[in-house]
Amino acid sequence: MKNKQNRWIIGIIMVLAVILGVTGFLNRGAASEKAALNENAVFKVFVNGEEILSRSMGEIQALGESDFHANLKTNGKEAVEHQYTGVLLKTILEDSGVDLQNAKGVVVSAVDGYAVSVSMEKILDEDNVYLAYKRDGEPIGTRDEGGKGPYQMIIRKDAFSQHWCKYALTADVQK
Ligand SMILES: Nc1nc2c(c(=O)[nH]1)N[C@H]1C(S)=C(S)[C@@H](COP(=O)(O)O)O[C@H]1N2
Ligand SMILES: [Mo]
């Protein structure tokens, strides 16, 4: 009687162990897939609606990343200062061969259809408009995983973050 009970218990424990192992394995796959979604994310440069160049995260990082602080203001909450890591949007545009001298502005668009028009005065500032991909040292994350990236356009000197662009995918230089 006791023996039979023990065998049942051992059997159940073994089944649970297998389930744990399988879900752990599947989650490992999902985690590396998430990392890939972030790292393989592209950002595209347009001029007057025409695509010029598509950039990977590695290529963007290689242009020279910097850490900076900015105030994130989420609906109904106090502004919170975070550390972000990214590259000046100006650097990405210039490296793409776009002449910014006579440009009228830059429209940054996102996967959710949101778009922000940024003046050249702000774009040309050496420490204001960034394309960020990390917040407090962690990837900003894709929209699907509840993040605001993989890329988020940040206007550092905005007191609040209402002119930032989450899930930024393209920058279209208006000439
Ligand atoms: N792609 C995208 N970016 C966006 C928005 C949006 O709806 N979509 N909302 C804006 C607004 S109104 C605010 S206040 C800020 C902050 O949004 P969050 O609180 O979701 O970070 O993002 C801005 N950028
Ligand atoms: Mo907002």
XYZ file of C-alpha atoms and ligand atoms in Angstrom:
200
model
C 0.000 0.000 0.000
C 2.708 2.476 1.102
C 4.916 1.302 -1.772
C 2.194 1.870 -4.342
C 1.615 5.407 -3.011
C 5.326 6.160 -3.194
C 5.497 4.948 -6.766
C 2.611 7.287 -7.658
C 4.339 10.210 -6.007
C 7.622 9.469 -7.770
C 5.738 9.123 -11.052
C 4.028 12.496 -10.612
C 7.310 14.174 -9.669
C 8.930 12.735 -12.794
C 6.105 13.995 -15.013
C 6.368 17.467 -13.435
C 10.142 17.443 -13.922
C 9.714 16.657 -17.615
C 7.112 19.454 -18.009
C 9.451 21.888 -16.225
C 12.330 20.851 -18.446
C 10.309 21.249 -21.636
C 8.859 24.665 -20.714
C 12.308 25.821 -19.595
C 13.734 24.745 -22.933
C 10.926 26.495 -24.845
C 11.389 29.687 -22.821
C 15.099 29.633 -23.544
C 14.196 29.632 -27.217
C 11.775 32.507 -26.689
C 14.391 34.519 -24.780
C 16.986 34.217 -27.525
C 14.292 35.026 -30.082
C 13.500 38.208 -28.136
C 17.179 39.153 -28.086
C 17.330 38.564 -31.842
C 14.235 40.726 -32.433
C 16.013 43.569 -30.672
C 19.443 43.074 -32.232
C 18.161 42.473 -35.773
C 15.960 45.556 -35.634
C 16.511 47.901 -38.535
C 16.131 51.665 -38.737
C 15.602 53.251 -42.158
C 16.642 56.622 -43.505
C 14.435 58.294 -46.128
C 14.710 61.539 -48.093
C 11.424 63.014 -49.330
C 9.669 59.677 -48.886
C 12.327 57.636 -50.690
C 14.381 55.030 -48.821
C 18.119 55.764 -48.799
C 19.502 53.228 -46.355
C 18.528 50.525 -43.858
C 20.679 50.184 -40.754
C 21.086 47.364 -38.228
C 21.549 47.980 -34.515
C 25.217 46.946 -34.726
C 25.826 49.420 -37.544
C 24.124 52.189 -35.600
C 26.112 51.411 -32.435
C 29.329 51.496 -34.466
C 28.648 55.155 -35.346
C 29.452 56.034 -31.729
C 26.986 55.589 -28.920
C 26.634 57.751 -25.851
C 24.871 57.587 -22.522
C 22.648 60.512 -21.567
C 19.883 61.362 -19.132
C 16.344 62.375 -20.031
C 12.996 62.764 -18.268
C 10.369 60.181 -19.136
C 6.847 61.351 -18.399
C 4.250 58.623 -18.676
C 0.534 59.500 -18.645
C -0.666 60.625 -15.244
C 2.673 60.086 -13.522
C 5.521 62.314 -12.400
C 8.467 62.666 -14.790
C 11.253 60.189 -14.003
C 14.869 60.638 -15.062
C 16.390 57.647 -16.849
C 19.741 56.911 -18.396
C 19.497 56.117 -22.096
C 22.041 54.789 -24.569
C 21.868 55.724 -28.228
C 23.328 57.600 -31.155
C 22.558 61.187 -32.202
C 19.972 61.010 -34.998
C 22.023 63.659 -36.824
C 25.016 61.286 -36.882
C 22.914 58.506 -38.440
C 21.504 60.860 -41.079
C 24.889 62.385 -41.945
C 26.517 58.964 -42.121
C 23.783 57.941 -44.571
C 25.066 60.647 -46.903
C 22.157 63.017 -46.401
C 23.067 66.696 -46.677
C 21.248 68.370 -43.797
C 22.250 71.920 -44.775
C 19.100 72.814 -46.707
C 16.709 70.332 -45.101
C 13.395 71.650 -43.756
C 12.881 69.075 -41.004
C 12.847 65.373 -40.185
C 9.730 63.245 -39.744
C 10.288 60.230 -37.498
C 7.644 57.507 -37.912
C 6.747 54.475 -35.850
C 5.235 51.036 -36.391
C 1.960 52.132 -34.743
C 1.477 54.909 -37.313
C 2.591 57.660 -34.948
C 4.857 60.298 -36.480
C 6.767 63.232 -35.023
C 8.051 66.195 -37.001
C 11.372 67.463 -35.638
C 12.781 70.890 -36.566
C 16.295 71.167 -38.054
C 17.274 73.393 -35.143
C 16.669 70.476 -32.772
C 18.173 67.873 -35.134
C 21.436 69.851 -35.549
C 21.877 70.281 -31.773
C 24.891 68.257 -30.549
C 23.109 66.857 -27.502
C 19.384 66.691 -28.049
C 17.775 64.318 -30.574
C 18.884 60.721 -30.152
C 17.897 57.347 -31.487
C 18.083 55.269 -28.306
C 17.996 51.495 -27.868
C 18.824 51.040 -24.180
C 17.203 52.419 -21.035
C 19.116 52.056 -17.772
C 21.439 49.574 -19.479
C 18.684 47.253 -20.741
C 17.304 47.009 -24.288
C 14.251 49.299 -24.612
C 12.484 46.244 -26.067
C 10.052 45.659 -28.880
C 6.393 46.685 -28.811
C 5.367 43.011 -28.763
C 7.286 42.394 -25.552
C 5.796 45.488 -23.919
C 8.785 47.744 -24.635
C 8.922 51.132 -26.361
C 11.479 50.223 -29.000
C 13.566 48.527 -30.206
C 14.386 52.135 -31.146
C 12.963 55.160 -29.406
C 13.579 58.669 -30.661
C 14.313 60.847 -27.665
C 14.380 64.632 -27.547
C 16.555 64.957 -24.488
C 15.889 68.646 -23.840
C 12.102 68.239 -23.784
C 10.965 68.667 -20.199
C 8.357 65.949 -20.773
C 8.470 63.157 -23.301
C 5.352 63.866 -25.369
C 7.392 64.623 -28.533
C 9.439 61.438 -28.318
C 8.715 58.600 -30.723
C 8.365 55.043 -29.442
C 8.876 52.066 -31.826
C 10.677 54.398 -34.258
C 11.297 52.774 -37.631
C 12.094 55.552 -40.121
C 13.476 59.075 -40.311
C 12.380 60.974 -43.423
C 14.416 64.093 -44.197
C 12.235 66.809 -45.789
C 13.981 68.825 -48.449
N 5.008 55.579 -31.504
C 4.420 56.345 -30.567
N 5.170 57.237 -29.912
C 4.608 58.043 -28.983
C 3.238 57.954 -28.674
C 2.470 56.990 -29.388
O 1.254 56.822 -29.208
N 3.101 56.201 -30.312
N 2.681 58.789 -27.719
C 3.419 60.004 -27.328
C 2.917 60.553 -26.075
S 1.422 61.324 -26.141
C 3.635 60.483 -24.888
S 3.104 61.260 -23.495
C 4.950 59.783 -24.858
C 5.102 58.864 -23.660
O 4.420 57.676 -23.885
P 4.599 56.490 -22.835
O 4.011 56.966 -21.560
O 3.859 55.326 -23.392
O 6.072 56.256 -22.734
O 5.233 59.057 -26.056
C 4.932 59.770 -27.240
N 5.397 58.973 -28.342
Mo 0.902 61.951 -23.982
